[in-house]
Coordinates of C-alpha atoms and ligand atoms in Angstrom, one line a residue:
M1 CA -0.1 0.3 0.4
Q2 CA 0.9 3.7 -0.6
A3 CA 0.4 6.7 2.4
L4 CA 1.4 9.8 2.6
L5 CA 2.9 10.5 5.7
S6 CA 3.6 12.9 8.1
V7 CA 6.8 12.5 9.5
T8 CA 7.4 15.6 11.2
P9 CA 5.8 18.6 12.3
G10 CA 5.4 20.9 9.6
G11 CA 3.2 22.1 6.6
P12 CA 2.2 19.8 3.3
E13 CA 6.0 20.0 2.4
T14 CA 7.0 17.8 5.2
L15 CA 4.7 15.3 4.1
E16 CA 6.2 11.8 2.8
L17 CA 4.6 9.4 0.0
T18 CA 5.4 5.8 1.5
T19 CA 5.2 1.6 0.6
L20 CA 4.3 -0.2 3.2
P21 CA 3.2 -3.4 3.7
D22 CA -0.7 -3.9 3.2
P23 CA -2.6 -4.1 6.9
T24 CA -5.0 -6.8 8.1
P25 CA -8.4 -5.8 10.0
A26 CA -7.7 -6.8 13.5
R27 CA -11.1 -8.3 14.5
G28 CA -14.2 -5.8 14.4
E29 CA -11.9 -4.4 11.8
I30 CA -12.8 -3.9 7.9
L31 CA -10.2 -3.6 5.2
V32 CA -11.0 -0.7 2.8
R33 CA -9.7 0.1 -0.4
V34 CA -9.7 3.9 -0.5
R35 CA -11.3 5.4 -3.3
A36 CA -10.9 9.5 -2.4
A37 CA -10.4 11.0 0.5
G38 CA -11.9 14.0 2.0
V39 CA -9.5 17.0 2.8
N40 CA -10.8 19.4 5.3
F41 CA -9.2 22.4 7.7
P42 CA -8.2 20.1 10.5
D43 CA -5.9 18.3 8.4
T44 CA -3.6 21.6 7.9
L45 CA -3.5 21.7 11.7
M46 CA -3.0 18.1 12.5
I47 CA -0.2 17.9 10.4
R48 CA 1.6 21.0 11.9
D49 CA 0.4 19.8 15.6
L50 CA -2.0 22.4 16.1
Y51 CA -5.1 20.0 16.4
Q52 CA -6.7 19.2 19.5
I53 CA -5.9 15.3 18.6
K54 CA -2.1 14.7 17.9
P55 CA -1.9 10.3 16.0
P56 CA 1.7 9.3 17.0
R57 CA 4.1 9.8 14.3
P58 CA 4.4 9.1 11.3
F59 CA 0.6 9.2 10.1
A60 CA -1.1 9.9 7.2
P61 CA -3.6 12.6 7.3
G62 CA -7.3 12.3 6.1
G63 CA -10.3 12.6 8.0
E64 CA -13.1 11.0 5.9
I65 CA -12.8 8.5 3.4
A66 CA -15.4 6.6 0.7
G67 CA -14.5 2.8 -0.6
E68 CA -14.7 -0.4 -1.4
V69 CA -14.1 -3.2 1.5
L70 CA -11.7 -5.6 0.7
S71 CA -11.5 -8.0 3.8
V72 CA -13.1 -8.0 7.2
G73 CA -11.8 -9.2 10.4
E74 CA -13.2 -11.6 13.0
G75 CA -16.5 -11.2 14.4
V76 CA -18.1 -8.3 11.5
A77 CA -21.0 -9.2 10.2
D78 CA -22.5 -6.2 9.1
F79 CA -20.2 -5.9 6.1
A80 CA -18.5 -7.7 3.1
P81 CA -16.1 -8.1 0.4
G82 CA -17.4 -5.5 -2.3
D83 CA -19.2 -3.2 -0.1
R84 CA -19.1 0.3 -0.8
V85 CA -18.3 3.1 2.2
L86 CA -17.6 6.0 3.9
A87 CA -16.2 7.0 6.6
L88 CA -14.9 9.0 9.6
T89 CA -11.1 8.6 10.0
G90 CA -10.0 11.1 11.8
H91 CA -6.6 10.9 10.0
G92 CA -4.9 7.8 8.1
G93 CA -7.0 9.2 4.7
F94 CA -4.3 9.8 2.1
A95 CA -3.5 5.7 1.7
T96 CA -4.5 3.3 -0.6
H97 CA -5.1 1.3 2.7
L98 CA -7.1 1.6 5.0
T99 CA -8.4 -1.0 8.4
L100 CA -11.7 0.6 10.7
K101 CA -13.8 -0.1 13.0
S102 CA -16.7 -1.4 11.4
S103 CA -18.8 1.3 13.9
T104 CA -16.8 4.3 12.0
A105 CA -18.2 2.8 8.4
V106 CA -21.5 4.1 6.7
K107 CA -22.7 2.0 3.6
I108 CA -23.3 4.5 0.5
P109 CA -26.2 5.2 -2.1
D110 CA -25.0 3.1 -5.0
A111 CA -25.7 6.2 -7.3
M112 CA -23.3 8.0 -4.8
P113 CA -19.7 8.5 -6.8
F114 CA -16.7 7.9 -4.5
E115 CA -15.6 11.0 -4.8
D116 CA -19.4 12.4 -3.7
A117 CA -19.5 10.1 -0.8
A118 CA -15.5 11.2 0.1
C119 CA -17.0 14.9 0.8
F120 CA -20.3 13.6 2.4
I121 CA -20.1 13.1 6.0
F122 CA -17.8 15.6 8.0
T123 CA -19.3 19.0 6.0
Y124 CA -22.7 18.3 5.9
G125 CA -22.8 16.2 9.5
T126 CA -21.0 19.7 10.7
S127 CA -23.5 21.6 9.4
Y128 CA -26.8 19.9 10.2
H129 CA -26.0 19.0 13.4
A130 CA -25.0 22.9 13.6
L131 CA -28.3 24.1 12.0
K132 CA -31.0 21.7 13.2
D133 CA -29.9 20.4 16.7
R134 CA -28.1 23.2 17.6
A135 CA -29.7 26.3 16.1
N136 CA -33.3 24.5 16.0
L137 CA -33.4 26.6 12.5
Q138 CA -36.9 27.5 10.8
A139 CA -38.3 28.5 7.5
G140 CA -37.7 31.6 6.8
E141 CA -35.6 32.7 9.3
T142 CA -32.3 34.5 7.8
V143 CA -29.0 32.6 8.6
L144 CA -25.5 34.4 8.4
I145 CA -22.5 32.5 7.2
L146 CA -19.1 33.0 7.2
G147 CA -16.4 31.5 5.2
A148 CA -19.4 30.8 3.2
A149 CA -17.5 29.1 0.1
G150 CA -15.3 27.5 2.8
G151 CA -16.2 22.8 3.2
V152 CA -18.5 23.4 6.2
G153 CA -19.8 26.8 5.1
S154 CA -20.8 25.7 1.6
A155 CA -22.5 22.8 2.8
A156 CA -23.8 25.5 5.6
I157 CA -25.8 27.3 2.4
E158 CA -27.8 24.4 0.5
L159 CA -28.9 23.2 4.7
A160 CA -29.7 26.1 4.8
K161 CA -32.0 26.5 1.4
A162 CA -33.2 23.1 1.8
M163 CA -34.5 23.9 5.1
G164 CA -36.5 27.3 3.9
A165 CA -34.3 29.7 5.1
R166 CA -32.8 33.1 3.6
V167 CA -28.7 32.7 3.2
I168 CA -26.7 35.3 3.1
A169 CA -23.4 34.6 2.6
A170 CA -20.0 36.1 3.6
V171 CA -16.6 35.9 2.2
S172 CA -13.7 37.1 1.1
S173 CA -13.7 37.3 -2.4
E174 CA -15.7 38.3 -5.3
H175 CA -14.6 34.8 -7.3
K176 CA -15.5 32.8 -3.8
A177 CA -19.0 35.2 -3.7
T178 CA -20.3 33.9 -7.3
F179 CA -19.3 30.6 -6.0
C180 CA -21.8 31.0 -3.5
Q181 CA -24.7 32.9 -5.5
E182 CA -24.4 29.9 -7.6
L183 CA -25.0 27.4 -4.3
G184 CA -28.0 29.2 -3.8
A185 CA -27.2 32.0 -1.4
D186 CA -29.7 35.0 -1.1
E187 CA -27.0 37.6 -0.7
T188 CA -23.4 37.1 -0.6
L189 CA -21.0 40.3 0.8
I190 CA -16.9 40.6 1.1
Y191 CA -15.0 41.3 3.5
P192 CA -11.1 42.1 4.0
R193 CA -8.6 39.9 4.7
E194 CA -7.6 41.5 7.7
L195 CA -9.7 43.9 9.6
D196 CA -9.6 46.4 11.7
R197 CA -11.5 48.1 14.0
A198 CA -13.2 50.4 11.2
A199 CA -13.6 47.7 8.5
Q200 CA -15.3 45.7 11.5
K201 CA -18.1 48.3 11.8
A202 CA -18.4 48.7 8.2
L203 CA -19.0 44.5 8.2
S204 CA -21.4 45.0 11.1
A205 CA -23.4 48.4 9.2
R206 CA -23.4 45.8 5.7
I207 CA -24.5 42.4 7.2
K208 CA -27.5 44.3 9.6
A209 CA -28.3 46.4 6.4
L210 CA -28.8 42.8 4.3
A211 CA -30.5 40.9 6.7
G212 CA -32.8 43.4 7.8
G213 CA -35.1 43.4 11.0
D214 CA -33.7 43.3 13.5
G215 CA -30.4 41.0 11.8
A216 CA -29.8 37.5 11.5
D217 CA -31.5 34.8 13.3
V218 CA -29.1 32.5 13.4
V219 CA -24.7 33.5 12.3
Y220 CA -22.6 30.1 11.6
D221 CA -19.5 31.0 12.3
A222 CA -16.3 28.9 11.0
V223 CA -14.2 31.6 11.1
G224 CA -14.0 33.3 14.0
G225 CA -11.0 35.7 15.2
D226 CA -11.9 39.4 14.2
Y227 CA -15.0 38.5 12.5
A228 CA -16.6 36.6 15.4
E229 CA -17.5 40.8 16.9
P230 CA -19.2 42.3 14.1
A231 CA -20.7 39.4 12.8
L232 CA -22.0 38.8 16.9
R233 CA -22.9 42.9 17.1
S234 CA -25.4 42.3 14.0
I235 CA -27.5 39.3 15.4
A236 CA -31.5 39.4 15.8
W237 CA -33.3 39.7 19.3
G238 CA -33.1 36.1 20.5
G239 CA -30.3 35.1 17.8
R240 CA -28.3 32.0 17.7
Y241 CA -25.1 32.4 17.3
L242 CA -22.7 29.0 16.4
V243 CA -19.1 28.8 16.9
V244 CA -18.2 26.4 14.9
G245 CA -13.8 27.0 13.6
F246 CA -11.5 29.2 13.9
P247 CA -9.2 29.3 10.8
A248 CA -8.4 33.2 11.6
G249 CA -7.8 32.9 15.4
I250 CA -10.0 32.0 18.3
P251 CA -11.7 35.0 19.8
S252 CA -12.4 37.0 22.8
I253 CA -16.5 38.5 23.3
P254 CA -17.6 40.8 25.4
L255 CA -19.9 39.4 26.9
N256 CA -22.1 42.3 27.4
L257 CA -23.3 41.4 23.9
P258 CA -25.6 38.2 24.5
L259 CA -27.1 40.5 27.2
L260 CA -27.5 43.3 25.5
K261 CA -28.6 40.8 22.2
G262 CA -30.9 38.4 23.8
C263 CA -29.1 35.6 22.2
Q264 CA -27.5 32.3 22.9
I265 CA -23.8 31.4 21.7
T266 CA -24.0 28.3 20.7
G267 CA -20.8 25.7 20.8
V268 CA -20.9 23.2 17.7
F269 CA -19.0 20.0 18.0
W270 CA -19.9 17.4 15.9
G271 CA -17.4 15.1 15.9
A272 CA -18.2 15.1 19.9
S273 CA -22.0 14.5 19.4
V274 CA -21.6 11.4 17.2
F275 CA -19.8 9.7 19.9
R276 CA -22.4 11.2 22.2
D277 CA -25.5 10.3 20.2
P278 CA -25.1 7.4 17.5
A279 CA -28.6 7.2 17.4
G280 CA -29.3 10.9 16.1
H281 CA -25.7 11.0 14.4
A282 CA -27.4 8.0 12.2
R283 CA -30.7 9.6 11.8
N284 CA -29.1 12.8 10.6
M285 CA -27.0 10.6 7.9
Q286 CA -30.1 9.2 6.4
E287 CA -31.8 12.3 6.3
L288 CA -29.0 13.7 4.6
F289 CA -28.7 11.0 2.1
R290 CA -32.2 12.1 1.3
L291 CA -31.6 14.8 0.3
Y292 CA -28.9 14.0 -1.6
G293 CA -30.7 11.7 -3.3
Q294 CA -33.8 14.5 -4.1
R295 CA -30.4 16.4 -5.4
K296 CA -30.8 19.7 -3.0
L297 CA -27.2 18.4 -1.9
A298 CA -24.4 18.0 -3.8
P299 CA -20.6 17.7 -2.6
R300 CA -19.3 21.5 -4.3
I301 CA -15.6 19.6 -5.8
S302 CA -13.6 21.9 -6.9
A303 CA -9.9 20.2 -6.7
R304 CA -8.7 17.0 -7.1
F305 CA -5.2 15.9 -6.8
P306 CA -4.3 12.1 -7.1
L307 CA -2.1 10.5 -4.0
T308 CA 1.0 11.9 -5.0
R309 CA 0.5 15.6 -5.2
A310 CA -2.2 16.0 -1.9
A311 CA -0.2 17.9 -0.2
E312 CA -1.2 20.8 -2.4
A313 CA -4.4 19.9 -1.8
I314 CA -3.8 20.6 2.0
G315 CA -1.8 23.6 0.6
L316 CA -4.4 25.1 -0.7
L317 CA -6.9 25.2 1.9
D318 CA -3.7 26.9 3.8
R319 CA -3.7 29.6 1.9
R320 CA -7.5 30.2 1.9
E321 CA -8.2 28.9 -2.0
A322 CA -10.7 26.2 -1.5
R323 CA -13.9 26.6 -2.5
G324 CA -16.3 24.1 -1.7
K325 CA -14.4 21.0 -1.6
V326 CA -11.3 19.5 -2.3
V327 CA -10.7 16.0 -3.0
V328 CA -7.7 13.6 -3.1
T329 CA -8.4 11.1 -5.4
M330 CA -6.2 7.1 -5.5
G331 CA -7.3 5.6 -8.6
D332 CA -6.0 2.5 -9.5
M333 CA -3.4 2.9 -8.0
Ligands
LIG401 N1 -17.2 22.4 15.3 C1 -17.2 21.5 14.7 O1 -17.5 20.6 14.9 C2 -15.9 21.0 13.4 C3 -16.1 20.6 12.2 C4 -15.8 20.5 10.8 C5 -14.7 22.1 10.9 N2 -14.5 22.5 12.3 C6 -14.1 23.7 11.5 O2 -14.4 24.6 10.4 C7 -14.0 25.7 10.3 C8 -13.7 25.6 8.5 O3 -13.5 23.7 7.8 P1 -13.1 23.6 6.6 O4 -12.9 22.6 6.7 O5 -14.8 24.0 6.1 O6 -12.0 24.8 6.5 P2 -12.1 25.4 4.5 O7 -13.1 24.8 3.7 O8 -10.3 25.8 4.0 O9 -12.7 27.0 4.8 C9 -12.3 27.7 5.7 C10 -12.8 29.0 5.3 O10 -12.1 30.0 6.5 C11 -12.0 31.0 6.1 N3 -10.6 31.7 6.5 C12 -11.0 33.2 6.9 N4 -9.7 33.3 8.0 C13 -8.4 31.7 7.2 C14 -7.1 31.7 8.0 N5 -7.0 32.2 8.3 N6 -6.8 30.7 7.2 C15 -7.5 30.3 6.3 N7 -8.8 29.9 5.9 C16 -9.7 31.1 6.3 C17 -11.9 30.7 4.5 O11 -12.7 31.8 3.7 P3 -12.7 33.2 3.4 O12 -11.3 33.1 2.6 O13 -13.7 33.6 2.4 O14 -12.3 33.6 4.4 C18 -12.2 29.5 3.7 O15 -12.9 29.6 2.9 C19 -12.1 24.7 10.8 O16 -11.9 26.1 11.2 C20 -12.3 23.8 11.3 O17 -11.6 22.9 11.9 C21 -14.9 22.4 12.9

């Protein structure tokens, strides 16, 4: 098998393509021939030892995969060789083969290509949990999405539209704004790549003008940093502010703001929710597959890289250049 391994902490240039012996599945595990792996922001952090989970080295990044089952370990009854699956792996996905606990794999619909399947669970799982379980988003409400052209952000646009909401997509370039319009965003706004105090005030005013009324009912914040406070200042009375991610840094928020807005600041930790509420997660996955079957969701894959060039895939996210999803494909390697 081949794997792109992180051998020392650092950027994508530190990853090394390595040939390793094929693994065998232990009891309760399945061996998967990986066909595609989705790229996500945590991959950029994990290889630098900046993520909350630090796998022992050497490890391959790649938190979600799709492929076919090659063999099953002792005690596995619900999968058989040939089954097409997707899985949330945490890491290890940038490889041609992978063993994983059978409980973490999900069979995929026949009509779902491996590339779509590898770009499905992480972004749609997170954004559905955020908008449905954490924000209780209602039809007719207005959602502001920060970082709306990224992986979880673009999934949030599609899901919020499918749930009947009005979407304001906030991004850092014209190019990304056009992409969000194509996904169904009702309004777009472009914020600067760096914000000073005046730019923060201008951003707040712009959001309020686009949201109308009191402000946005729900803020989906996948960016953090200096963008968080102006977004919170533009939330409606009784709004829900979803804390999703911090590519721009972890913000500090003056606690008078939630008091003045009568709003909730709500943490979203999808990975933990999957383990704490497996039944709720399974329900959400079935609903997401149904929406995919109805073509209300479709992962927007804007760039594809073979495993030999997977480091470049991580570089796109690093440089804030990715739109929608970036995927690594293994083909017949
Ligand atoms: N809470 C959870 O359960 C959960 C689950 C999944 C992911 N996440 C988090 O959600 C965030 C987004 O993940 P993703 O996979 O969707 O990433 P992504 O595709 O790279 O999108 C991140 C977006 O953040 C914006 N951004 C702002 N400042 C940035 C910077 N300094 N570097 C890079 N991007 C920057 C970029 O949009 P603009 O250029 O338009 O600003 C970019 O499109 C990450 O922090 C990730 O860890 C959280």
